[in-house]
Short mmCIF file of C-alpha atoms and ligand atoms in Angstrom, two decimals:
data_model
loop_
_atom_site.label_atom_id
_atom_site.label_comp_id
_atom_site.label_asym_id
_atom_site.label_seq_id
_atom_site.Cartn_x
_atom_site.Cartn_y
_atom_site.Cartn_z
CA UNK A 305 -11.36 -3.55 -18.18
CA UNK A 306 -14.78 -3.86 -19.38
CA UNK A 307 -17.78 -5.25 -17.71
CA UNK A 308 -18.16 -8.37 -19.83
CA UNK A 309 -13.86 -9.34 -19.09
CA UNK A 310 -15.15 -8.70 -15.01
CA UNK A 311 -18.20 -11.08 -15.78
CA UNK A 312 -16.10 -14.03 -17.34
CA UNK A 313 -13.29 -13.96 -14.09
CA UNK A 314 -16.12 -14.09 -11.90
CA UNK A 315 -18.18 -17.32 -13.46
CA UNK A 316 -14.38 -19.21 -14.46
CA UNK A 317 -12.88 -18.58 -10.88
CA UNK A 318 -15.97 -17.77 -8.91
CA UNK A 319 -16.86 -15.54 -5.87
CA UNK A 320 -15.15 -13.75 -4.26
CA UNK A 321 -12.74 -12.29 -6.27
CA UNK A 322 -10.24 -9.94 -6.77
CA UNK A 323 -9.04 -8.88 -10.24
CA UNK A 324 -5.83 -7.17 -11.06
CA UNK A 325 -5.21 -5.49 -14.74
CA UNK A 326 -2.03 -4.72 -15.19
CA UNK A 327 -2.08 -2.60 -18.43
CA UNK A 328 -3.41 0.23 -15.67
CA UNK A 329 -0.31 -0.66 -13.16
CA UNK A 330 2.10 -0.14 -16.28
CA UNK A 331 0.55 3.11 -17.26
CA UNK A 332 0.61 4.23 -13.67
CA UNK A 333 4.28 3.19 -13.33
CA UNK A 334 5.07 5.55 -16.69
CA UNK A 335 2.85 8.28 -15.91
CA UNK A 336 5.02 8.80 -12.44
CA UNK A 337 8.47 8.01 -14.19
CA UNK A 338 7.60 10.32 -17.18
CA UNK A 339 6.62 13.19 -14.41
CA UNK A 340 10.52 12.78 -13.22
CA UNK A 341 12.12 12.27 -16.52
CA UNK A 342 14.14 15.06 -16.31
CA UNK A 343 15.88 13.53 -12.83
CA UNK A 344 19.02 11.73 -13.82
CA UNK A 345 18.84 9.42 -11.33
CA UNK A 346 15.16 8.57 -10.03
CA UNK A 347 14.01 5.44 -8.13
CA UNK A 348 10.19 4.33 -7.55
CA UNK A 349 10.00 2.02 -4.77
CA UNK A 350 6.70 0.36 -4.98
CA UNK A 351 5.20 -0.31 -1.67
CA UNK A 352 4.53 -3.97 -0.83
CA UNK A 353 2.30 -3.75 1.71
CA UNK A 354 -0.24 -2.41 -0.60
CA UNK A 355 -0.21 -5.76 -2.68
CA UNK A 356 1.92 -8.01 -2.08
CA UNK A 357 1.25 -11.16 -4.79
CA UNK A 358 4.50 -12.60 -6.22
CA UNK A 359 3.10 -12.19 -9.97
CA UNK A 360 2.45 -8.32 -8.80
CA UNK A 361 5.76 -8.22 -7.51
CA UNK A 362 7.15 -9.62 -10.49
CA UNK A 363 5.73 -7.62 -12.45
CA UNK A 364 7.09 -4.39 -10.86
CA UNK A 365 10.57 -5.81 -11.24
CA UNK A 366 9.82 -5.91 -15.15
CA UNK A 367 8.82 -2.16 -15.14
CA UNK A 368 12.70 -1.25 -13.41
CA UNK A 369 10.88 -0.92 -10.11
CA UNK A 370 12.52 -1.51 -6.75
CA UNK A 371 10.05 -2.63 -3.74
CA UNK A 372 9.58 -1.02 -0.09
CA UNK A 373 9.44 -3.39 2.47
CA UNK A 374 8.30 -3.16 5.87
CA UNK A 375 8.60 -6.55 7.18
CA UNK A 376 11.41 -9.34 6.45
CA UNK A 377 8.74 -11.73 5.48
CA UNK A 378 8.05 -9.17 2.87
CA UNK A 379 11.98 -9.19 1.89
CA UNK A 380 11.77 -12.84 1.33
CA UNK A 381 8.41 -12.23 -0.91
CA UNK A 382 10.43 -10.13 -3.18
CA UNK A 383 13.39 -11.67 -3.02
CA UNK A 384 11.19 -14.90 -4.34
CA UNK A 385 9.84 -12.62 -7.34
CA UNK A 386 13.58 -12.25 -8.24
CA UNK A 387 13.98 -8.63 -7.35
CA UNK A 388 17.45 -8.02 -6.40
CA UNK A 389 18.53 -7.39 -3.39
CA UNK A 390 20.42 -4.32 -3.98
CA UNK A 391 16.61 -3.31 -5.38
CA UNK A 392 15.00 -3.43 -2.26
CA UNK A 393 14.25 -1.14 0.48
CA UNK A 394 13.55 -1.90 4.02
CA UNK A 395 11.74 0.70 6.30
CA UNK A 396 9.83 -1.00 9.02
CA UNK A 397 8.36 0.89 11.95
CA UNK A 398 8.87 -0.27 15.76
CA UNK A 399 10.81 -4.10 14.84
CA UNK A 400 13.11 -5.45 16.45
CA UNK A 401 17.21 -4.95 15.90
CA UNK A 402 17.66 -8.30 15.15
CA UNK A 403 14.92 -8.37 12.34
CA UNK A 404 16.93 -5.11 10.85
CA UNK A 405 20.30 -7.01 11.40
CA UNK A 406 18.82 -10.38 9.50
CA UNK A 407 17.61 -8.17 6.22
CA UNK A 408 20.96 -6.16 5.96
CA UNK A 409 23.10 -9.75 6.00
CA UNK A 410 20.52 -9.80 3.07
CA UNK A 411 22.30 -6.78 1.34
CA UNK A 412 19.32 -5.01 1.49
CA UNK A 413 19.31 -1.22 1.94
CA UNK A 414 17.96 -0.79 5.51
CA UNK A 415 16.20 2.59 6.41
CA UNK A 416 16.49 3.24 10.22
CA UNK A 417 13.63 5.18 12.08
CA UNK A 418 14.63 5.99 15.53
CA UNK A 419 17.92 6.86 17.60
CA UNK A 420 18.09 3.52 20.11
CA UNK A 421 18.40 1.36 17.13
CA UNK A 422 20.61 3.84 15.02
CA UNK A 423 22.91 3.63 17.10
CA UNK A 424 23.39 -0.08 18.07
CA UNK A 425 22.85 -1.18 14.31
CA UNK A 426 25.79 1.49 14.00
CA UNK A 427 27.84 -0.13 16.60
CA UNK A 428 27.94 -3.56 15.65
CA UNK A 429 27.98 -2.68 11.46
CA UNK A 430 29.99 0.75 11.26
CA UNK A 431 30.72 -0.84 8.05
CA UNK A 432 26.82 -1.44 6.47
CA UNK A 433 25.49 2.29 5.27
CA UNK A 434 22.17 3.28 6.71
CA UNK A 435 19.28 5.37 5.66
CA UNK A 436 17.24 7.42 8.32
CA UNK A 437 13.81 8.28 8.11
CA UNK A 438 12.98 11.69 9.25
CA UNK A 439 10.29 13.18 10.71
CA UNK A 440 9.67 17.06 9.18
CA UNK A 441 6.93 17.63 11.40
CA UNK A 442 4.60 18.93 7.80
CA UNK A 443 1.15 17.65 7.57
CA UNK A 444 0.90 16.82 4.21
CA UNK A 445 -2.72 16.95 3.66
CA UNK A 446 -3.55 20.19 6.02
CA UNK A 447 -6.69 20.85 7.98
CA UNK A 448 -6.90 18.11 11.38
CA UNK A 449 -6.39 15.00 9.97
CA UNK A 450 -3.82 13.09 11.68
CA UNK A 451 -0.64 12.07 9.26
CA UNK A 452 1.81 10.03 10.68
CA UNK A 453 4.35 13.64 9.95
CA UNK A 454 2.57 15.34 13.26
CA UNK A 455 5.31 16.54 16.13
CA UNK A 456 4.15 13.02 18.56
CA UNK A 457 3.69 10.42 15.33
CA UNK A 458 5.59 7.35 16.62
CA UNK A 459 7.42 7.37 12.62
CA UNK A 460 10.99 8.60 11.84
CA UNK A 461 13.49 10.61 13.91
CA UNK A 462 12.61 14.48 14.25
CA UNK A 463 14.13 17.04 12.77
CA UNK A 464 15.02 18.61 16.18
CA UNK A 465 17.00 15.48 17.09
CA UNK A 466 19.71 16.10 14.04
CA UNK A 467 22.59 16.70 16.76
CA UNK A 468 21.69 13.50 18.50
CA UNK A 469 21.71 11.44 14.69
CA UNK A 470 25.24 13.56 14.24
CA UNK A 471 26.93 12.41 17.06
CA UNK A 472 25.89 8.71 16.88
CA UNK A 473 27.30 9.17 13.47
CA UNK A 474 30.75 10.15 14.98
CA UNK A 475 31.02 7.66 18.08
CA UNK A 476 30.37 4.56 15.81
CA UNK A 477 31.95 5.82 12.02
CA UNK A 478 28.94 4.97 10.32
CA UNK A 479 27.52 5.99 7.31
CA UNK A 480 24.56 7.84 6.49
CA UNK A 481 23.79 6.89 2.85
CA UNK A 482 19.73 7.75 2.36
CA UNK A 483 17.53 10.60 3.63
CA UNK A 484 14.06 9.55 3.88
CA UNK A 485 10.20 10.95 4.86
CA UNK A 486 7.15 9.50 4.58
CA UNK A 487 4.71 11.42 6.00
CA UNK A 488 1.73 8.91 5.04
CA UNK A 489 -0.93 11.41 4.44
CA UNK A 490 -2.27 12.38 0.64
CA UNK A 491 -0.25 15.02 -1.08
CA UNK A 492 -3.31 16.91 -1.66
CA UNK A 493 -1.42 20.32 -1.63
CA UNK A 494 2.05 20.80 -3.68
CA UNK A 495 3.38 23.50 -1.85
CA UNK A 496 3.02 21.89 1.56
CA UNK A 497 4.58 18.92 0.22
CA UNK A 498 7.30 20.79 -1.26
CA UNK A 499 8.09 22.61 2.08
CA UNK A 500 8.35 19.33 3.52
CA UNK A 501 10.82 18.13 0.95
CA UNK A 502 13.01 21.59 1.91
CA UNK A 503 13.22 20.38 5.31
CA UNK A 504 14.65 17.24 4.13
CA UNK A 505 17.08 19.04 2.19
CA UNK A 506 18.30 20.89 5.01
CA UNK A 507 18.59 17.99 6.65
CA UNK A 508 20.40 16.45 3.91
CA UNK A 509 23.24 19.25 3.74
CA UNK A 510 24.13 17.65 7.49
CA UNK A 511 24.90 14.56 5.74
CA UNK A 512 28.64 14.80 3.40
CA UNK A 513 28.34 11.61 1.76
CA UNK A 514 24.48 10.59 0.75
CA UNK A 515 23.39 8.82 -2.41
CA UNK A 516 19.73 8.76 -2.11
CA UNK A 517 16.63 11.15 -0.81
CA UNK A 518 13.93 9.30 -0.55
CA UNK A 519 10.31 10.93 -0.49
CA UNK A 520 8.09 8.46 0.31
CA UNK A 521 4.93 8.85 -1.02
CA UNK A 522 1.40 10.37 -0.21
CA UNK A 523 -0.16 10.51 -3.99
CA UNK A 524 -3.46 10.47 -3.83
CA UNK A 525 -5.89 8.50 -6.92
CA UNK A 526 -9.71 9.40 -6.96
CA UNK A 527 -11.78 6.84 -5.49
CA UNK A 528 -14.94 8.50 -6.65
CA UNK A 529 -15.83 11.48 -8.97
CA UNK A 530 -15.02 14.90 -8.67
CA UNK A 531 -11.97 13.42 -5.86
CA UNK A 532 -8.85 15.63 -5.81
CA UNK A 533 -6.29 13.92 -7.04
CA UNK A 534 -2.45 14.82 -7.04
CA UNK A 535 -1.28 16.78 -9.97
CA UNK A 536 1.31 14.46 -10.92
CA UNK A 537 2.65 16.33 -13.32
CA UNK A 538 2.99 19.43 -11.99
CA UNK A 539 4.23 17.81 -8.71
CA UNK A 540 6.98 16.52 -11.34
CA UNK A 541 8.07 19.44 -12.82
CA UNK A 542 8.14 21.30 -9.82
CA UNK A 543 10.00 18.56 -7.68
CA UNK A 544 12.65 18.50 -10.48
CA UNK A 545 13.16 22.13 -10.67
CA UNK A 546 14.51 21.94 -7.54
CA UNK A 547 15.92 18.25 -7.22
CA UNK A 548 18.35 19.22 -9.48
CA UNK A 549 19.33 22.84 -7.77
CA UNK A 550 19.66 21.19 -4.44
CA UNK A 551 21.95 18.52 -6.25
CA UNK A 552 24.23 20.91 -7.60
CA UNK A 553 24.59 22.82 -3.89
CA UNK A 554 24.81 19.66 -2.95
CA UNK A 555 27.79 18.42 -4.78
CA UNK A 556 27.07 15.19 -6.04
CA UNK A 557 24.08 13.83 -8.09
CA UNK A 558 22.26 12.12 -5.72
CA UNK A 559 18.89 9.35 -6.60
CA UNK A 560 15.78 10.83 -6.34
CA UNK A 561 13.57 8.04 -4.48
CA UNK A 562 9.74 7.60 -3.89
CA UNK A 563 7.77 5.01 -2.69
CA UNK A 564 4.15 4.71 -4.12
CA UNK A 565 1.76 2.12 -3.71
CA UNK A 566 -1.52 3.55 -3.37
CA UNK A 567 -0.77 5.44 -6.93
CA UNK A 568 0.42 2.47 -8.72
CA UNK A 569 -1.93 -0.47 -7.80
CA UNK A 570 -5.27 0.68 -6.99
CA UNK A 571 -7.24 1.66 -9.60
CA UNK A 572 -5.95 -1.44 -11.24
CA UNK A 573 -7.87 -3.55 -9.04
CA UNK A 574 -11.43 -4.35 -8.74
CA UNK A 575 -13.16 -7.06 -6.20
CA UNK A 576 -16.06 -8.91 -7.47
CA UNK A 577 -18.39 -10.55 -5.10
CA UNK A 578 -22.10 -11.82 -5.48
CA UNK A 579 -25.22 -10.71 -4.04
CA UNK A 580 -26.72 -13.41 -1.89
CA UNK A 581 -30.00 -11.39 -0.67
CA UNK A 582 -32.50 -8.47 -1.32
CA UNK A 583 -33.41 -7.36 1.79
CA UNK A 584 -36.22 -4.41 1.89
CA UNK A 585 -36.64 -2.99 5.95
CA UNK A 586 -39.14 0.06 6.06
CA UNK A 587 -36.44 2.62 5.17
CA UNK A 588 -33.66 1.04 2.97
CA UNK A 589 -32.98 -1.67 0.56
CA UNK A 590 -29.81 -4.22 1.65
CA UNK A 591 -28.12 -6.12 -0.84
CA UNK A 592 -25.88 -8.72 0.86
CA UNK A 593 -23.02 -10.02 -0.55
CA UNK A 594 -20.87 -13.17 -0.21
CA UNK A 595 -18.28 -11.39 1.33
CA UNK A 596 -17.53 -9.45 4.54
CA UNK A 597 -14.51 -6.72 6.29
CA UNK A 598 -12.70 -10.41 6.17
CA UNK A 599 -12.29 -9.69 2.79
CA UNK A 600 -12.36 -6.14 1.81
CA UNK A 601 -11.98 -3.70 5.29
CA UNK A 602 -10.98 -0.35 3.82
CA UNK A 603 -14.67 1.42 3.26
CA UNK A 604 -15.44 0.10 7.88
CA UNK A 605 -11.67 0.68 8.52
CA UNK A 606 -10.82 3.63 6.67
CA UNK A 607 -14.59 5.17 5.57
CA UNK A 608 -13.18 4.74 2.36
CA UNK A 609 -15.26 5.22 -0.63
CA UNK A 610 -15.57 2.43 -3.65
CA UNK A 611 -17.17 2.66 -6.30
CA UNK A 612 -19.88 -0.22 -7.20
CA UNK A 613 -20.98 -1.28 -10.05
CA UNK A 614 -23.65 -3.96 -10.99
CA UNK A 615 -21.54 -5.78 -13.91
CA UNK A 616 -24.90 -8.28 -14.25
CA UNK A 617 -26.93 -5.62 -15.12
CA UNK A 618 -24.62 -2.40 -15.49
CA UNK A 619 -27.65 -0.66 -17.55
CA UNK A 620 -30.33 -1.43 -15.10
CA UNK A 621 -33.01 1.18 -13.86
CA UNK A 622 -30.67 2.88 -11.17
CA UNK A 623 -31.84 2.72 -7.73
CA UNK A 624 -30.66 3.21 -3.50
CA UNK A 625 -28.86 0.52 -2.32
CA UNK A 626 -26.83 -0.15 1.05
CA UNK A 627 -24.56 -2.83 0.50
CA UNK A 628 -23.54 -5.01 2.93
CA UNK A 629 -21.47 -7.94 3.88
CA UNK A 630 -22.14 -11.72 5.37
CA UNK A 631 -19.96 -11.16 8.51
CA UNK A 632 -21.63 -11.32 11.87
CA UNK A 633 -20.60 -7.66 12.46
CA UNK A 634 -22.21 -4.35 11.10
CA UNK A 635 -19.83 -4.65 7.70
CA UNK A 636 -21.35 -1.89 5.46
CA UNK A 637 -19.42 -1.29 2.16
CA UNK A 638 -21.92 1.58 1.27
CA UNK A 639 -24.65 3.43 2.17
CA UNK A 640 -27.81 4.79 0.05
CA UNK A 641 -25.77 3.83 -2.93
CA UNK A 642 -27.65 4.32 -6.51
CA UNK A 643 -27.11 1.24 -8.41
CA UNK A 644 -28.12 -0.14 -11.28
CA UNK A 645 -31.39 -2.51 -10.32
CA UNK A 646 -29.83 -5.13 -8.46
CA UNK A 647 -31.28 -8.83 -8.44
CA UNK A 648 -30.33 -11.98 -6.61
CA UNK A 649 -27.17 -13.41 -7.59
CA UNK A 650 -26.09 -10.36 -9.89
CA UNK A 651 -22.49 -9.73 -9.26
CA UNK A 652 -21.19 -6.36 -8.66
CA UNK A 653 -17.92 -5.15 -8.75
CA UNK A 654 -16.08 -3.03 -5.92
CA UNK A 655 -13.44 -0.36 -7.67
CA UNK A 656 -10.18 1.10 -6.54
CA UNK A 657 -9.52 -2.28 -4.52
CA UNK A 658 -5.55 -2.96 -5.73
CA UNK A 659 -4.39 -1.06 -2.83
CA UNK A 660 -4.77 -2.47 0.97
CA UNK A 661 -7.45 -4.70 0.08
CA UNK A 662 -6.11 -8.06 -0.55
CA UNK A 663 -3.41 -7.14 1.47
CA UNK A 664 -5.55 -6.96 4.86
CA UNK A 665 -8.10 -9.68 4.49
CA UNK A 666 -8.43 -12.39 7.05
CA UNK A 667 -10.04 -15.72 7.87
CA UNK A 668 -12.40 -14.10 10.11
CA UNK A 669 -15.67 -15.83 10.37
CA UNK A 670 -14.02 -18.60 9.31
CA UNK A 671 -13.83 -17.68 5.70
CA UNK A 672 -11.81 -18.31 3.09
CA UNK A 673 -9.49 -15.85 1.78
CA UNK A 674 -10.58 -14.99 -1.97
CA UNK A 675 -8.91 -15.59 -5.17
CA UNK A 676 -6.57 -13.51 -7.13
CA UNK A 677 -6.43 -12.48 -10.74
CA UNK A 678 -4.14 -10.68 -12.87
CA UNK A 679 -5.54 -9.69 -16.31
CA UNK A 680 -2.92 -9.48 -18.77
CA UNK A 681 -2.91 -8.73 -22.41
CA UNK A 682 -6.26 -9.92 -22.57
CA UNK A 683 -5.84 -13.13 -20.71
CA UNK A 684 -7.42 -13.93 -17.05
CA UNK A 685 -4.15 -15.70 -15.30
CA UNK A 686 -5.34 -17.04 -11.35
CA UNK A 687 -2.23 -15.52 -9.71
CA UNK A 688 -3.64 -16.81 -6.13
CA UNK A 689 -6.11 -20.15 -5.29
CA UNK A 690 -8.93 -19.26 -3.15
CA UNK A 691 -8.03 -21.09 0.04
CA UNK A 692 -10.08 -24.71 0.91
CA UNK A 693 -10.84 -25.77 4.41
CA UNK A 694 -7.52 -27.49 4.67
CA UNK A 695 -5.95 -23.55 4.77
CA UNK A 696 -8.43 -23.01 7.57
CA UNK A 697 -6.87 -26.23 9.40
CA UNK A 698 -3.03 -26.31 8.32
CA UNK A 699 -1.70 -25.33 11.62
CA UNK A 700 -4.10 -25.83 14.02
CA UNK A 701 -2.76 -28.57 16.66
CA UNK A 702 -5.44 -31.36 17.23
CA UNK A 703 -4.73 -31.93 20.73
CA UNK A 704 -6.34 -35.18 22.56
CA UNK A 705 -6.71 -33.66 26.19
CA UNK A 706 -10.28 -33.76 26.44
CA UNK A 707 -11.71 -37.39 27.34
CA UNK A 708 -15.21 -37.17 28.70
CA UNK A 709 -17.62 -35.63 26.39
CA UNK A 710 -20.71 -34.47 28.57
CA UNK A 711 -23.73 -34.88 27.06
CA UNK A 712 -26.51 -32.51 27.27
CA UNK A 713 -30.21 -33.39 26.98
C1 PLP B 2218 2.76 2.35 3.22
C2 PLP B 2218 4.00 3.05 2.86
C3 PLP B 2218 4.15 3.62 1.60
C4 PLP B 2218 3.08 3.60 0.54
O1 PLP B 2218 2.04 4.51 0.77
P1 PLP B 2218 0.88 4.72 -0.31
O2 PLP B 2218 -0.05 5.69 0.33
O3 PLP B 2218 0.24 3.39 -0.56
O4 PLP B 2218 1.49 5.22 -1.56
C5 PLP B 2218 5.38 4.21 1.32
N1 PLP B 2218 6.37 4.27 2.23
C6 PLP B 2218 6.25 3.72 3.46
C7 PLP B 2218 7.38 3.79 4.41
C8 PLP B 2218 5.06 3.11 3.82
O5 PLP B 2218 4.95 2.59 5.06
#
């Protein structure tokens, strides 16, 4: 999107705001579905937690995409975009049986992630075929960062624990239809990722009658130059290769499944917000924004890295900036960032915000949550109202307890 298309959302639908363009969501979607196009059978789940806007959603079901779900309120948002069913995933983390139970009557392809619940879903619906999430124990992503793959992560079943999946398998007749991993970190490293998949497909050859192995996902998009990014491509060609060897041992041609949400949504988004003050201490230059974490928590929550860009003055003398938010908590976006010269009410824009952005912002502060916008073939379309006070209100209960008010001198 250019600077001037950024400009016009903000002044039509003010600030804050975030903007979606969805001509770099559709190349995304083909760029990962061209990788696999030698996979007979592939499936890209797109992730709804990342961003999960109905017009977003919709739009995924117009590219052939399924969703992955993690709540049943999430479901209910796709189901609402007109995704099918039958198109939808659910692989939730720690919820309750009866949550699981209520999506499946949905006829919704539940993904099970521990043993307690495997086997009394199995019990009660030896009939409904279920898809386990495994844990390989592989740390996509090396050195010490945590991924959620590591031998204690509270996701999937461990590898170690096949026997135990086997024989609730046999005491209740269910059916084990979908192998899945998600292992949450970046796939910054093929071959790690790819001995990862092996374990799955060991883990697969347990399993007589499967029609899906799900990946999950883990590719990593730059957030600022000179980022690694995953080699989608050769990931692709790579992952094929031996897709389609470990289908043949297999028997049968089974789906090839991922789950991507980072990848697909956020370099489509930006989040536009306006700079309220210039604020020079002895040391560093602020520029405060009309916004806060409420809004946009990924650089405090994560130390995540956006790009910023000065869209009122985008060829500006560049100078050092820390930008920061209105929120009565330390809510830095960036530090000692050069930007081009930034004046009072200028409004910059925040890239590499489609992904977990939206997604996690809150009323704190008693804010409003910001609107939404989805560019499309060249037209700015508000897919989301910025909320009013009434939002703030709707389901707050006015109670009359309180009869004396004390007055204070
Ligand atoms: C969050 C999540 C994803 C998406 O991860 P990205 O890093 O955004 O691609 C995929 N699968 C599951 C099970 C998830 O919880």
């Amino acid at each position: 999107m250019e600077n001037e298309n950024l400009l016009a959302i903000a002044n039509e639908f003010g600030s804050p705001v975030y903007v979606y363009d969805s001509s770099k969501i559709i190349s995304q979607y083909d760029r990962l579905s061209d990788a696999f196009k030698k996979v007979k059978r592939l499936k890209l789940n797109y992730a709804v937690k990342a961003l999960s806007n109905i017009a977003i959603l919709k739009l995924m079901n117009s590219l052939g995409a399924g969703l992955d779900t993690v709540s049943v309120q999430e479901v209910e948002l796709g189901l609402k975009a007109g995704v099918k069913p039958s198109n939808i995933v659910f692989t939730p983390n720690g919820v309750s049986l009866e949550e699981i139970e209520e999506v499946s009557a949905l006829g919704v392809q539940i993904n099970i992630d521990n043993l307690s619940i495997l086997e009394q879903f199995g019990t009660k619906h030896p009939n409904v075929p279920v898809c386990i999430r495994m844990n390989p124990h592989v740390m996509a992503g090396g050195n010490s960062k945590i991924s959620v793959g590591h031998i204690d992560s509270k996701f999937g079943i461990s590898i170690h624990q096949i026997p135990h999946i086997l024989r609730i398998v046999e005491n209740t007749g269910m059916r084990i239809n979908g192998i899945h991993m998600h292992t949450g970190s970046d796939i910054l490293d093929i071959e790690v990722f790819l001995r990862a998949c092996e374990i799955l497909f060991e883990t697969a050859m347990n399993f007589k009658n499967l029609d899906f192995i799900d990946f999950g996902s883990g590719f990593k998009v730059p957030y600022k130059l000179g980022d690694i990014e995953t080699n989608i491509e050769e990931f692709g060609s790579k992952m094929t290769k031996r897709f389609n060897t470990f289908c043949k041992e297999y028997g049968k041609e089974l789906t090839l499944g991922f789950e991507p949400g980072k990848f697909l949504v956020s370099e489509a988004g930006y989040f536009l917000a306006k700079v309220n003050v210039i604020k020079q201490t002895t040391s560093t230059v602020f520029a405060g924004i009309d916004s806060g974490f409420n809004h946009f928590i990924r650089p405090m929550f994560y130390n995540s890295h956006h790009e910023i860009i000065n869209i009122s003055n985008p060829k500006g003398r560049e100078r050092f900036y820390s930008v920061v938010g209105y929120i009565c908590e330390t809510d830095t976006f960036a530090t000692n960032r050069r930007i081009s010269e930034i004046n009072e009410g200028d409004t910059i824009a925040f890239k590499n915000a489609g992904a977990y952005c939206f997604s996690m912002s809150s009323n704190y502060n008693s804010r409003y949550r910001p609107a939404e916008v989805l560019w499309h073939e060249g037209k700015a379309h508000l897919i989301r109202k910025r909320e009013t006070f009434d939002d703030l209100t709707r389901n707050q209960v006015d109670i009359d307890v309180f009869s004396k008010v004390v007055e204070t001198t």
